[in-house]
């Protein structure tokens, strides 16, 4: 029965899984041949970084995060949007075990494909290019990079699993997941808009919020700093927290509430207000910048946009359903 469940989820996620393999071919295979072709043109001190990037691809980790998000949506969102949730929960598996099965499938994908990519790159470099990678890089550095990117992708996976746990359909999971995924950026731009455009403060005020653009993002390609120790620690803690909360909520969610924006209707007013505030402040900032950073026009745009945004989210989410 568990094998049937695993096959069901693999079948649901066949397209993102196929894209995983294509991305792995491009990021590991093609970069290996490119490294072989241009290896002699690199300085001796630059060759270790080149090979480390080929063997543990940050490109795969970055764009793989988007694919694992799609995979999470299909694992949980498709289950709830297709009406098959009752069949899944009718299996002789406790819901908390069902959640761990879903988590294990995603984690296995994030571990197996990069490992296959690593050995493929190593084989191409050494077997075809005559380059011995361990003459330039160490196993400890490669292991550190592997787990670092694994943590980042697991954070993205955990975000969308959490969104799927509280969402009642795919639209809800996508909207909540994308909001949580870019929460630090939305927060930075919203605060920057209110302080600089709304209150006319200097840009120096937002410099203290730069950590929102570096430390707290789970997407490695968007980092603005080369030191990823802080972001890795934050992502690991966030992953554990989200998975613990998700497991508790997944067990408590009620099947009869599937098909709604969330399976917890009492949370709908919170999401409506939250989405409205962020949308209003950020859209008003766009208008404020277009109008040459006019402070009065910014607050006028806030007043004009507040009600349409609130009304739109209320229709989409539902105040009390």
Short mmCIF file of N, CA and C in Angstrom, two decimals, residues 68-186:
data_model
loop_
_atom_site.label_atom_id
_atom_site.label_comp_id
_atom_site.label_asym_id
_atom_site.label_seq_id
_atom_site.Cartn_x
_atom_site.Cartn_y
_atom_site.Cartn_z
N UNK A 68 11.55 21.96 -6.72
CA UNK A 68 11.10 21.24 -5.53
C UNK A 68 9.87 21.91 -4.95
N UNK A 69 9.72 23.21 -5.16
CA UNK A 69 8.49 23.89 -4.74
C UNK A 69 7.30 23.38 -5.54
N UNK A 70 7.50 23.22 -6.86
CA UNK A 70 6.44 22.66 -7.69
C UNK A 70 6.12 21.23 -7.26
N UNK A 71 7.17 20.47 -6.94
CA UNK A 71 6.99 19.09 -6.49
C UNK A 71 6.17 19.05 -5.20
N UNK A 72 6.45 19.98 -4.28
CA UNK A 72 5.70 20.03 -3.03
C UNK A 72 4.24 20.37 -3.28
N UNK A 73 3.99 21.27 -4.23
CA UNK A 73 2.61 21.62 -4.56
C UNK A 73 1.87 20.41 -5.11
N UNK A 74 2.54 19.62 -5.95
CA UNK A 74 1.90 18.44 -6.51
C UNK A 74 1.70 17.35 -5.47
N UNK A 75 2.62 17.27 -4.50
CA UNK A 75 2.52 16.23 -3.47
C UNK A 75 1.36 16.46 -2.52
N UNK A 76 1.14 17.73 -2.17
CA UNK A 76 0.09 18.04 -1.21
C UNK A 76 -1.08 18.75 -1.87
N UNK A 77 -0.79 19.74 -2.71
CA UNK A 77 -1.85 20.50 -3.34
C UNK A 77 -2.68 19.68 -4.30
N UNK A 78 -2.00 18.85 -5.12
CA UNK A 78 -2.73 18.02 -6.07
C UNK A 78 -3.59 17.00 -5.33
N UNK A 79 -3.08 16.53 -4.20
CA UNK A 79 -3.86 15.60 -3.38
C UNK A 79 -5.17 16.22 -2.94
N UNK A 80 -5.12 17.50 -2.55
CA UNK A 80 -6.33 18.15 -2.03
C UNK A 80 -7.18 18.73 -3.13
N UNK A 81 -6.55 19.15 -4.22
CA UNK A 81 -7.34 19.73 -5.29
C UNK A 81 -8.00 18.70 -6.17
N UNK A 82 -7.52 17.45 -6.15
CA UNK A 82 -8.06 16.43 -7.03
C UNK A 82 -9.16 15.61 -6.39
N UNK A 83 -9.43 15.83 -5.11
CA UNK A 83 -10.45 15.08 -4.41
C UNK A 83 -10.02 13.69 -3.99
N UNK A 84 -8.71 13.40 -4.05
CA UNK A 84 -8.21 12.08 -3.70
C UNK A 84 -7.72 12.02 -2.26
N UNK A 85 -7.90 13.09 -1.52
CA UNK A 85 -7.39 13.10 -0.16
C UNK A 85 -8.05 12.03 0.69
N UNK A 86 -9.34 11.83 0.49
CA UNK A 86 -10.04 10.83 1.30
C UNK A 86 -9.48 9.43 1.03
N UNK A 87 -9.08 9.18 -0.22
CA UNK A 87 -8.50 7.88 -0.55
C UNK A 87 -7.16 7.71 0.14
N UNK A 88 -6.36 8.78 0.11
CA UNK A 88 -5.03 8.71 0.73
C UNK A 88 -5.14 8.50 2.22
N UNK A 89 -6.05 9.24 2.87
CA UNK A 89 -6.18 9.15 4.32
C UNK A 89 -6.96 7.91 4.74
N UNK A 90 -7.52 7.20 3.78
CA UNK A 90 -8.17 5.93 4.10
C UNK A 90 -7.16 4.79 4.16
N UNK A 91 -5.93 5.05 3.77
CA UNK A 91 -4.90 4.03 3.84
C UNK A 91 -4.59 3.70 5.30
N UNK A 92 -4.09 2.48 5.55
CA UNK A 92 -3.75 2.11 6.93
C UNK A 92 -2.46 2.77 7.40
N UNK A 93 -2.40 4.10 7.25
CA UNK A 93 -1.22 4.89 7.63
C UNK A 93 -1.72 6.09 8.43
N UNK A 94 -1.13 6.33 9.58
CA UNK A 94 -1.51 7.50 10.35
C UNK A 94 -1.11 8.76 9.58
N UNK A 95 -1.87 9.82 9.76
CA UNK A 95 -1.62 11.04 9.00
C UNK A 95 -0.22 11.60 9.24
N UNK A 96 0.29 11.47 10.47
CA UNK A 96 1.63 11.98 10.73
C UNK A 96 2.68 11.16 9.99
N UNK A 97 2.41 9.85 9.83
CA UNK A 97 3.31 9.01 9.05
C UNK A 97 3.19 9.33 7.57
N UNK A 98 1.99 9.67 7.13
CA UNK A 98 1.77 10.06 5.75
C UNK A 98 2.56 11.33 5.43
N UNK A 99 2.57 12.26 6.38
CA UNK A 99 3.34 13.49 6.18
C UNK A 99 4.83 13.18 6.07
N UNK A 100 5.34 12.29 6.91
CA UNK A 100 6.76 11.93 6.87
C UNK A 100 7.11 11.21 5.58
N UNK A 101 6.17 10.44 5.03
CA UNK A 101 6.41 9.78 3.74
C UNK A 101 6.59 10.82 2.65
N UNK A 102 5.70 11.83 2.64
CA UNK A 102 5.82 12.91 1.66
C UNK A 102 7.15 13.65 1.84
N UNK A 103 7.51 13.93 3.08
CA UNK A 103 8.77 14.62 3.37
C UNK A 103 9.96 13.79 2.90
N UNK A 104 9.90 12.49 3.14
CA UNK A 104 11.02 11.62 2.77
C UNK A 104 11.19 11.54 1.26
N UNK A 105 10.08 11.53 0.52
CA UNK A 105 10.18 11.48 -0.94
C UNK A 105 10.90 12.72 -1.45
N UNK A 106 10.50 13.89 -0.98
CA UNK A 106 11.14 15.13 -1.42
C UNK A 106 12.60 15.19 -1.03
N UNK A 107 12.92 14.81 0.23
CA UNK A 107 14.30 14.84 0.69
C UNK A 107 15.16 13.88 -0.12
N UNK A 108 14.61 12.70 -0.45
CA UNK A 108 15.37 11.73 -1.24
C UNK A 108 15.71 12.27 -2.62
N UNK A 109 14.75 12.98 -3.22
CA UNK A 109 15.01 13.59 -4.54
C UNK A 109 16.14 14.61 -4.45
N UNK A 110 16.12 15.42 -3.39
CA UNK A 110 17.13 16.46 -3.22
C UNK A 110 18.50 15.89 -2.90
N UNK A 111 18.56 14.67 -2.41
CA UNK A 111 19.85 14.04 -2.09
C UNK A 111 20.37 13.23 -3.27
N UNK A 112 19.51 12.42 -3.87
CA UNK A 112 19.95 11.47 -4.89
C UNK A 112 20.42 12.17 -6.16
N UNK A 113 19.63 13.13 -6.67
CA UNK A 113 20.00 13.75 -7.95
C UNK A 113 21.32 14.52 -7.86
N UNK A 114 21.57 15.36 -6.83
CA UNK A 114 22.89 16.00 -6.75
C UNK A 114 24.04 15.01 -6.61
N UNK A 115 23.82 13.90 -5.91
CA UNK A 115 24.88 12.89 -5.79
C UNK A 115 25.17 12.27 -7.15
N UNK A 116 24.12 11.95 -7.90
CA UNK A 116 24.33 11.43 -9.26
C UNK A 116 25.04 12.46 -10.13
N UNK A 117 24.67 13.72 -9.97
CA UNK A 117 25.33 14.79 -10.71
C UNK A 117 26.80 14.91 -10.35
N UNK A 118 27.11 14.75 -9.06
CA UNK A 118 28.49 14.83 -8.60
C UNK A 118 29.34 13.74 -9.24
N UNK A 119 28.87 12.49 -9.20
CA UNK A 119 29.65 11.39 -9.76
C UNK A 119 29.74 11.50 -11.29
N UNK A 120 28.68 11.99 -11.93
CA UNK A 120 28.73 12.19 -13.37
C UNK A 120 29.78 13.22 -13.75
N UNK A 121 29.80 14.34 -13.02
CA UNK A 121 30.79 15.39 -13.29
C UNK A 121 32.19 14.88 -13.03
N UNK A 122 32.35 14.15 -11.93
CA UNK A 122 33.66 13.59 -11.59
C UNK A 122 34.15 12.64 -12.68
N UNK A 123 33.25 11.81 -13.20
CA UNK A 123 33.61 10.86 -14.25
C UNK A 123 34.00 11.60 -15.53
N UNK A 124 33.25 12.62 -15.89
CA UNK A 124 33.54 13.37 -17.12
C UNK A 124 34.88 14.10 -16.99
N UNK A 125 35.09 14.75 -15.83
CA UNK A 125 36.34 15.50 -15.64
C UNK A 125 37.55 14.58 -15.68
N UNK A 126 37.47 13.45 -15.00
CA UNK A 126 38.63 12.57 -14.89
C UNK A 126 38.74 11.60 -16.07
N UNK A 127 37.60 11.04 -16.50
CA UNK A 127 37.65 10.05 -17.56
C UNK A 127 37.82 10.63 -18.93
N UNK A 128 37.19 11.77 -19.19
CA UNK A 128 37.25 12.37 -20.52
C UNK A 128 38.26 13.51 -20.59
N UNK A 129 38.24 14.37 -19.55
CA UNK A 129 39.13 15.53 -19.57
C UNK A 129 40.49 15.31 -18.99
N UNK A 130 40.71 14.17 -18.32
CA UNK A 130 42.00 13.91 -17.71
C UNK A 130 42.31 14.84 -16.54
N UNK A 131 41.29 15.40 -15.94
CA UNK A 131 41.45 16.31 -14.80
C UNK A 131 41.11 15.54 -13.53
N UNK A 132 42.00 15.54 -12.57
CA UNK A 132 41.77 14.86 -11.31
C UNK A 132 41.25 15.89 -10.30
N UNK A 133 39.94 15.93 -10.04
CA UNK A 133 39.36 16.99 -9.20
C UNK A 133 39.98 17.08 -7.81
N UNK A 134 40.31 15.93 -7.20
CA UNK A 134 40.81 15.96 -5.82
C UNK A 134 42.25 16.45 -5.74
N UNK A 135 42.86 16.77 -6.88
CA UNK A 135 44.15 17.46 -6.86
C UNK A 135 43.95 18.95 -6.57
N UNK A 136 42.70 19.42 -6.70
CA UNK A 136 42.43 20.86 -6.55
C UNK A 136 41.44 21.15 -5.42
N UNK A 137 40.52 20.22 -5.16
CA UNK A 137 39.50 20.46 -4.14
C UNK A 137 39.58 19.35 -3.10
N UNK A 138 38.99 19.64 -1.94
CA UNK A 138 38.98 18.65 -0.86
C UNK A 138 37.58 18.11 -0.66
N UNK A 139 37.50 16.91 -0.14
CA UNK A 139 36.20 16.29 0.10
C UNK A 139 35.39 17.06 1.14
N UNK A 140 36.07 17.65 2.12
CA UNK A 140 35.36 18.41 3.16
C UNK A 140 34.69 19.64 2.58
N UNK A 141 35.37 20.35 1.66
CA UNK A 141 34.76 21.53 1.03
C UNK A 141 33.56 21.14 0.18
N UNK A 142 33.68 20.03 -0.55
CA UNK A 142 32.57 19.58 -1.38
C UNK A 142 31.39 19.15 -0.52
N UNK A 143 31.68 18.47 0.59
CA UNK A 143 30.62 18.03 1.50
C UNK A 143 29.92 19.23 2.12
N UNK A 144 30.70 20.24 2.49
CA UNK A 144 30.10 21.45 3.08
C UNK A 144 29.17 22.12 2.09
N UNK A 145 29.61 22.27 0.84
CA UNK A 145 28.77 22.90 -0.18
C UNK A 145 27.51 22.07 -0.45
N UNK A 146 27.68 20.74 -0.47
CA UNK A 146 26.53 19.86 -0.73
C UNK A 146 25.45 20.06 0.32
N UNK A 147 25.83 19.99 1.59
CA UNK A 147 24.84 20.12 2.65
C UNK A 147 24.30 21.55 2.75
N UNK A 148 25.12 22.51 2.39
CA UNK A 148 24.67 23.90 2.41
C UNK A 148 23.53 24.11 1.42
N UNK A 149 23.72 23.64 0.18
CA UNK A 149 22.68 23.79 -0.82
C UNK A 149 21.50 22.88 -0.53
N UNK A 150 21.77 21.71 0.06
CA UNK A 150 20.68 20.82 0.45
C UNK A 150 19.78 21.49 1.49
N UNK A 151 20.38 22.20 2.43
CA UNK A 151 19.61 22.91 3.45
C UNK A 151 18.75 23.99 2.81
N UNK A 152 19.31 24.73 1.84
CA UNK A 152 18.54 25.78 1.19
C UNK A 152 17.33 25.21 0.45
N UNK A 153 17.55 24.13 -0.29
CA UNK A 153 16.44 23.53 -1.03
C UNK A 153 15.42 22.89 -0.09
N UNK A 154 15.88 22.31 1.00
CA UNK A 154 14.95 21.75 1.98
C UNK A 154 14.10 22.85 2.61
N UNK A 155 14.67 24.04 2.76
CA UNK A 155 13.89 25.16 3.30
C UNK A 155 12.76 25.53 2.36
N UNK A 156 13.07 25.60 1.06
CA UNK A 156 12.02 25.88 0.08
C UNK A 156 10.96 24.79 0.10
N UNK A 157 11.42 23.54 0.15
CA UNK A 157 10.50 22.41 0.20
C UNK A 157 9.62 22.49 1.45
N UNK A 158 10.23 22.82 2.60
CA UNK A 158 9.48 22.93 3.85
C UNK A 158 8.46 24.06 3.80
N UNK A 159 8.81 25.17 3.14
CA UNK A 159 7.89 26.30 3.02
C UNK A 159 6.62 25.87 2.28
N UNK A 160 6.78 25.16 1.17
CA UNK A 160 5.62 24.79 0.38
C UNK A 160 4.88 23.59 0.97
N UNK A 161 5.58 22.74 1.73
CA UNK A 161 4.87 21.72 2.48
C UNK A 161 4.01 22.35 3.56
N UNK A 162 4.56 23.36 4.23
CA UNK A 162 3.79 24.09 5.24
C UNK A 162 2.58 24.77 4.61
N UNK A 163 2.82 25.41 3.45
CA UNK A 163 1.70 26.07 2.76
C UNK A 163 0.65 25.05 2.35
N UNK A 164 1.08 23.87 1.89
CA UNK A 164 0.13 22.84 1.51
C UNK A 164 -0.60 22.25 2.69
N UNK A 165 0.04 22.28 3.85
CA UNK A 165 -0.60 21.74 5.05
C UNK A 165 -1.77 22.60 5.50
N UNK A 166 -1.60 23.91 5.39
CA UNK A 166 -2.69 24.79 5.85
C UNK A 166 -3.62 25.18 4.71
N UNK A 167 -3.22 24.95 3.46
CA UNK A 167 -4.07 25.31 2.33
C UNK A 167 -5.06 24.21 2.04
N UNK A 168 -6.23 24.61 1.53
CA UNK A 168 -7.26 23.65 1.19
C UNK A 168 -7.32 23.31 -0.27
N UNK A 169 -6.56 24.05 -1.11
CA UNK A 169 -6.51 23.76 -2.54
C UNK A 169 -5.17 24.22 -3.08
N UNK A 170 -4.96 23.98 -4.36
CA UNK A 170 -3.67 24.32 -4.97
C UNK A 170 -3.46 25.83 -5.02
N UNK A 171 -4.52 26.59 -5.30
CA UNK A 171 -4.39 28.05 -5.38
C UNK A 171 -3.95 28.61 -4.03
N UNK A 172 -4.56 28.12 -2.97
CA UNK A 172 -4.17 28.57 -1.65
C UNK A 172 -2.73 28.21 -1.33
N UNK A 173 -2.32 27.00 -1.69
CA UNK A 173 -0.94 26.59 -1.43
C UNK A 173 0.03 27.44 -2.22
N UNK A 174 -0.28 27.72 -3.48
CA UNK A 174 0.61 28.51 -4.32
C UNK A 174 0.73 29.93 -3.80
N UNK A 175 -0.40 30.55 -3.45
CA UNK A 175 -0.37 31.94 -2.99
C UNK A 175 0.33 32.06 -1.64
N UNK A 176 -0.01 31.19 -0.70
CA UNK A 176 0.64 31.24 0.62
C UNK A 176 2.11 30.89 0.50
N UNK A 177 2.42 29.86 -0.30
CA UNK A 177 3.81 29.46 -0.46
C UNK A 177 4.66 30.53 -1.08
N UNK A 178 4.19 31.17 -2.14
CA UNK A 178 4.96 32.24 -2.77
C UNK A 178 5.12 33.43 -1.84
N UNK A 179 4.08 33.72 -1.05
CA UNK A 179 4.18 34.83 -0.10
C UNK A 179 5.25 34.53 0.96
N UNK A 180 5.23 33.33 1.51
CA UNK A 180 6.23 32.97 2.52
C UNK A 180 7.62 32.88 1.90
N UNK A 181 7.70 32.43 0.65
CA UNK A 181 8.98 32.29 -0.03
C UNK A 181 9.67 33.64 -0.20
N UNK A 182 8.89 34.66 -0.54
CA UNK A 182 9.45 36.00 -0.76
C UNK A 182 9.14 36.96 0.39
N UNK A 183 8.80 36.41 1.56
CA UNK A 183 8.38 37.25 2.67
C UNK A 183 9.43 38.28 3.04
N UNK A 184 10.72 37.89 3.06
CA UNK A 184 11.77 38.83 3.45
C UNK A 184 11.90 39.96 2.45
N UNK A 185 11.74 39.64 1.15
CA UNK A 185 11.82 40.69 0.14
C UNK A 185 10.61 41.61 0.21
N UNK A 186 9.42 41.03 0.35
CA UNK A 186 8.22 41.85 0.49
C UNK A 186 8.33 42.77 1.70
#
